[in-house]
Amino acid sequence: MRRIWMVVFLAAFFTGCEPRSTDLRRDFSLPEGCSRLGSVEEASLAQDIRKYFLAEVSASVSEVVVEGGADCGDKFVFSIEAVAKGVHHPWIWFVFIDKSDGTKELIRPE
């Protein structure tokens, strides 16, 4: 009887789990109050965020895919995948702060 329940549990578990797609080119539902970024602006920000994320996470991350850029007023939000680790973050907030020398610094709030 115990073996039957184990089989039922495993069958239910595996039928409910879909393999995660590695293709991030899909429509993300934007957070409330946010608008999709333009492609040029998104590409520029994505490059900065990719560099930041690679530096912050680990040298073992070989690639960071940035998709789904959105402008949320004073913040920008992106969907990020750290490819080597296979970790997908649906939305991560980033903000730009003005530094004393007149430049802007990209930060990711905790």
Coordinates of N, CA and C in Angstrom, one line a residue:
M1 N 0.8 -1.2 0.0 CA 0.0 0.0 0.0 C 0.9 1.3 0.0
R2 N 2.0 1.2 0.8 CA 2.8 2.4 0.8 C 3.5 2.7 -0.5
R3 N 3.8 1.6 -1.3 CA 4.4 1.8 -2.6 C 3.4 2.4 -3.5
I4 N 2.1 2.1 -3.4 CA 1.1 2.7 -4.3 C 1.0 4.2 -4.1
W5 N 1.0 4.6 -2.8 CA 0.9 6.0 -2.5 C 2.1 6.8 -2.9
M6 N 3.3 6.1 -2.9 CA 4.5 6.7 -3.4 C 4.4 7.0 -4.9
V7 N 3.9 6.0 -5.6 CA 3.7 6.1 -7.1 C 2.8 7.2 -7.4
V8 N 1.6 7.3 -6.6 CA 0.6 8.3 -6.9 C 1.2 9.7 -6.6
F9 N 2.0 9.8 -5.5 CA 2.6 11.1 -5.2 C 3.6 11.5 -6.2
L10 N 4.5 10.6 -6.7 CA 5.4 11.0 -7.7 C 4.8 11.3 -9.0
A11 N 3.7 10.6 -9.4 CA 3.0 10.9 -10.6 C 2.4 12.3 -10.5
A12 N 1.8 12.6 -9.4 CA 1.1 13.9 -9.2 C 2.2 15.0 -9.3
F13 N 3.3 14.8 -8.6 CA 4.4 15.8 -8.6 C 5.0 16.1 -9.9
F14 N 5.3 15.0 -10.7 CA 5.9 15.2 -12.0 C 5.0 15.7 -13.0
T15 N 3.7 15.4 -13.0 CA 2.8 15.9 -14.0 C 2.5 17.4 -13.7
G16 N 2.7 17.9 -12.5 CA 2.4 19.3 -12.1 C 3.6 20.2 -12.4
C17 N 4.7 19.6 -12.7 CA 5.9 20.4 -12.9 C 6.3 20.4 -14.3
E18 N 6.3 21.6 -14.9 CA 6.7 21.8 -16.3 C 8.2 22.2 -16.3
P19 N 9.0 21.7 -17.2 CA 10.4 22.1 -17.3 C 10.4 23.6 -17.6
R20 N 11.3 24.3 -16.9 CA 11.5 25.8 -17.1 C 12.1 26.1 -18.5
S21 N 11.4 26.9 -19.2 CA 11.9 27.3 -20.5 C 13.1 28.2 -20.3
T22 N 14.1 28.0 -21.2 CA 15.3 28.9 -21.1 C 15.1 30.1 -22.1
D23 N 14.0 30.1 -22.8 CA 13.7 31.2 -23.8 C 13.0 32.3 -23.0
L24 N 13.7 33.4 -22.9 CA 13.1 34.5 -22.1 C 12.4 35.5 -23.0
R25 N 12.4 35.3 -24.3 CA 11.7 36.2 -25.2 C 10.2 35.9 -25.2
R26 N 9.5 36.3 -24.2 CA 8.1 36.1 -24.0 C 7.5 37.4 -23.4
D27 N 6.2 37.5 -23.5 CA 5.6 38.7 -22.9 C 5.5 38.6 -21.4
F28 N 6.1 39.6 -20.7 CA 6.0 39.7 -19.3 C 4.8 40.6 -19.0
S29 N 4.0 40.3 -18.0 CA 3.0 41.2 -17.6 C 3.7 42.3 -16.7
L30 N 3.6 43.5 -17.1 CA 4.3 44.6 -16.4 C 3.7 44.8 -15.0
P31 N 4.6 45.2 -14.1 CA 4.1 45.5 -12.8 C 3.1 46.7 -12.9
E32 N 2.2 46.8 -12.0 CA 1.2 47.9 -12.0 C 1.9 49.3 -12.0
G33 N 1.4 50.2 -12.9 CA 1.9 51.5 -13.0 C 3.2 51.6 -13.8
C34 N 3.6 50.6 -14.5 CA 4.9 50.6 -15.3 C 4.6 50.6 -16.7
S35 N 5.5 51.2 -17.5 CA 5.3 51.1 -19.0 C 6.6 50.5 -19.6
R36 N 6.4 49.8 -20.7 CA 7.5 49.2 -21.4 C 8.5 50.2 -21.9
L37 N 9.8 49.9 -21.7 CA 10.8 50.8 -22.2 C 11.0 50.6 -23.7
G38 N 11.5 51.7 -24.3 CA 11.8 51.6 -25.8 C 13.0 50.8 -26.0
S39 N 13.2 50.2 -27.2 CA 14.2 49.2 -27.4 C 15.6 49.8 -27.2
V40 N 15.8 51.1 -27.6 CA 17.2 51.7 -27.5 C 17.5 51.9 -26.0
E41 N 16.6 52.5 -25.3 CA 16.7 52.7 -23.9 C 16.9 51.4 -23.1
E42 N 16.1 50.5 -23.5 CA 16.2 49.2 -22.8 C 17.5 48.5 -23.0
A43 N 18.0 48.6 -24.3 CA 19.3 47.9 -24.6 C 20.4 48.6 -23.8
S44 N 20.4 49.9 -23.7 CA 21.4 50.6 -22.9 C 21.4 50.3 -21.4
L45 N 20.2 50.3 -20.9 CA 20.1 49.9 -19.5 C 20.4 48.5 -19.2
A46 N 20.0 47.6 -20.1 CA 20.3 46.2 -20.0 C 21.8 45.9 -19.9
Q47 N 22.5 46.6 -20.7 CA 24.0 46.5 -20.7 C 24.6 46.8 -19.4
D48 N 24.1 48.0 -18.8 CA 24.6 48.4 -17.5 C 24.2 47.4 -16.4
I49 N 23.0 46.9 -16.5 CA 22.5 46.0 -15.5 C 23.2 44.6 -15.6
R50 N 23.5 44.2 -16.8 CA 24.2 42.9 -17.0 C 25.6 43.0 -16.4
K51 N 26.3 44.1 -16.6 CA 27.6 44.3 -16.0 C 27.5 44.3 -14.4
Y52 N 26.6 45.0 -14.0 CA 26.3 45.1 -12.5 C 26.1 43.8 -11.9
F53 N 25.2 43.0 -12.6 CA 24.7 41.8 -12.0 C 25.9 40.7 -12.1
L54 N 26.7 40.7 -13.1 CA 27.8 39.8 -13.2 C 28.8 40.1 -12.1
A55 N 29.0 41.4 -11.8 CA 30.0 41.8 -10.8 C 29.5 41.5 -9.4
E56 N 28.2 41.6 -9.2 CA 27.6 41.4 -7.9 C 27.4 40.0 -7.5
V57 N 27.0 39.2 -8.5 CA 26.5 37.8 -8.2 C 27.7 36.9 -8.0
S58 N 28.5 36.6 -9.1 CA 29.6 35.7 -9.0 C 30.3 35.6 -10.3
A59 N 31.6 35.3 -10.2 CA 32.4 35.2 -11.4 C 32.0 33.9 -12.1
S60 N 31.3 33.0 -11.5 CA 30.9 31.7 -12.1 C 29.7 31.9 -13.0
V61 N 29.1 33.0 -13.0 CA 27.9 33.3 -13.9 C 28.5 33.7 -15.3
S62 N 28.3 32.8 -16.3 CA 28.9 33.1 -17.6 C 28.1 34.1 -18.4
E63 N 26.8 34.2 -18.2 CA 26.0 35.1 -19.0 C 24.8 35.5 -18.2
V64 N 24.4 36.8 -18.4 CA 23.2 37.3 -17.8 C 22.3 37.7 -18.9
V65 N 21.1 37.2 -19.0 CA 20.1 37.6 -20.0 C 19.2 38.6 -19.3
V66 N 19.0 39.7 -20.0 CA 18.1 40.8 -19.4 C 17.0 41.0 -20.4
E67 N 15.8 40.8 -19.9 CA 14.6 40.9 -20.8 C 13.5 41.7 -20.0
G68 N 12.5 42.2 -20.7 CA 11.3 42.7 -20.0 C 11.5 44.0 -19.3
G69 N 12.3 44.9 -19.9 CA 12.5 46.2 -19.3 C 11.3 47.1 -19.2
A70 N 11.1 47.7 -18.0 CA 10.0 48.6 -17.8 C 10.4 49.8 -17.0
D71 N 9.7 50.9 -17.3 CA 9.9 52.2 -16.6 C 8.8 52.3 -15.6
C72 N 9.2 52.4 -14.3 CA 8.1 52.5 -13.2 C 8.3 53.8 -12.5
G73 N 8.5 54.9 -13.2 CA 8.6 56.2 -12.6 C 10.0 56.4 -12.2
D74 N 10.3 56.3 -10.8 CA 11.7 56.5 -10.4 C 12.5 55.3 -10.4
K75 N 12.0 54.1 -10.8 CA 12.7 52.9 -10.8 C 12.5 52.2 -12.2
F76 N 13.5 51.3 -12.5 CA 13.4 50.5 -13.7 C 13.3 49.1 -13.2
V77 N 12.6 48.3 -14.0 CA 12.4 46.9 -13.6 C 12.8 46.0 -14.8
F78 N 13.5 44.9 -14.5 CA 13.9 44.0 -15.6 C 13.7 42.5 -15.1
S79 N 13.5 41.7 -16.1 CA 13.5 40.3 -15.8 C 15.0 39.8 -16.2
I80 N 15.5 39.0 -15.3 CA 16.9 38.7 -15.4 C 17.1 37.2 -15.2
E81 N 18.0 36.6 -16.0 CA 18.3 35.2 -15.9 C 19.9 35.1 -15.8
A82 N 20.3 34.5 -14.7 CA 21.8 34.2 -14.6 C 22.0 32.8 -15.2
V83 N 22.5 32.8 -16.4 CA 22.4 31.6 -17.2 C 23.2 30.4 -16.6
A84 N 24.4 30.7 -16.1 CA 25.2 29.6 -15.6 C 24.6 28.9 -14.4
K85 N 23.9 29.7 -13.6 CA 23.3 29.1 -12.4 C 21.8 28.7 -12.7
G86 N 21.3 29.1 -13.8 CA 19.9 28.7 -14.2 C 18.9 29.4 -13.3
V87 N 19.2 30.5 -12.7 CA 18.3 31.2 -11.8 C 17.5 32.3 -12.6
H88 N 16.2 32.2 -12.5 CA 15.4 33.2 -13.2 C 14.7 34.1 -12.2
H89 N 15.0 35.4 -12.3 CA 14.3 36.4 -11.5 C 13.3 37.2 -12.3
P90 N 12.0 36.9 -12.1 CA 11.0 37.5 -13.0 C 11.1 39.0 -13.0
W91 N 11.3 39.7 -11.9 CA 11.4 41.1 -11.9 C 12.4 41.5 -10.8
I92 N 13.3 42.4 -11.2 CA 14.3 42.9 -10.2 C 14.3 44.4 -10.4
W93 N 14.2 45.2 -9.3 CA 14.1 46.6 -9.4 C 15.5 47.2 -9.4
F94 N 15.7 48.2 -10.2 CA 17.0 49.0 -10.2 C 16.6 50.4 -10.2
V95 N 17.5 51.2 -9.6 CA 17.3 52.7 -9.6 C 18.6 53.3 -10.0
F96 N 18.5 54.5 -10.5 CA 19.7 55.3 -10.8 C 19.8 56.4 -9.7
I97 N 20.9 56.6 -9.1 CA 21.1 57.7 -8.1 C 22.1 58.7 -8.7
D98 N 21.9 59.9 -8.4 CA 22.8 61.0 -8.8 C 24.0 61.0 -7.8
K99 N 25.2 60.9 -8.4 CA 26.4 61.0 -7.5 C 26.8 62.5 -7.5
S100 N 27.7 62.8 -6.5 CA 28.1 64.2 -6.3 C 28.9 64.7 -7.5
D101 N 29.5 63.8 -8.3 CA 30.3 64.3 -9.4 C 29.5 64.5 -10.7
G102 N 28.1 64.4 -10.5 CA 27.2 64.6 -11.7 C 26.9 63.4 -12.5
T103 N 27.5 62.2 -12.2 CA 27.2 61.0 -12.9 C 26.1 60.3 -12.2
K104 N 25.6 59.3 -12.8 CA 24.5 58.4 -12.2 C 25.1 57.1 -11.9
E105 N 24.6 56.5 -10.8 CA 25.1 55.2 -10.4 C 23.9 54.2 -10.4
L106 N 24.1 53.1 -11.0 CA 23.0 52.0 -11.0 C 23.1 51.3 -9.7
I107 N 22.0 51.2 -9.0 CA 22.0 50.4 -7.8 C 20.8 49.4 -7.8
R108 N 20.9 48.3 -7.1 CA 19.8 47.4 -6.9 C 19.4 47.4 -5.5
P109 N 18.2 47.9 -5.1 CA 17.8 47.9 -3.7 C 17.6 46.5 -3.2
E110 N 17.9 46.3 -1.9 CA 17.8 45.0 -1.3 C 16.3 44.8 -1.0

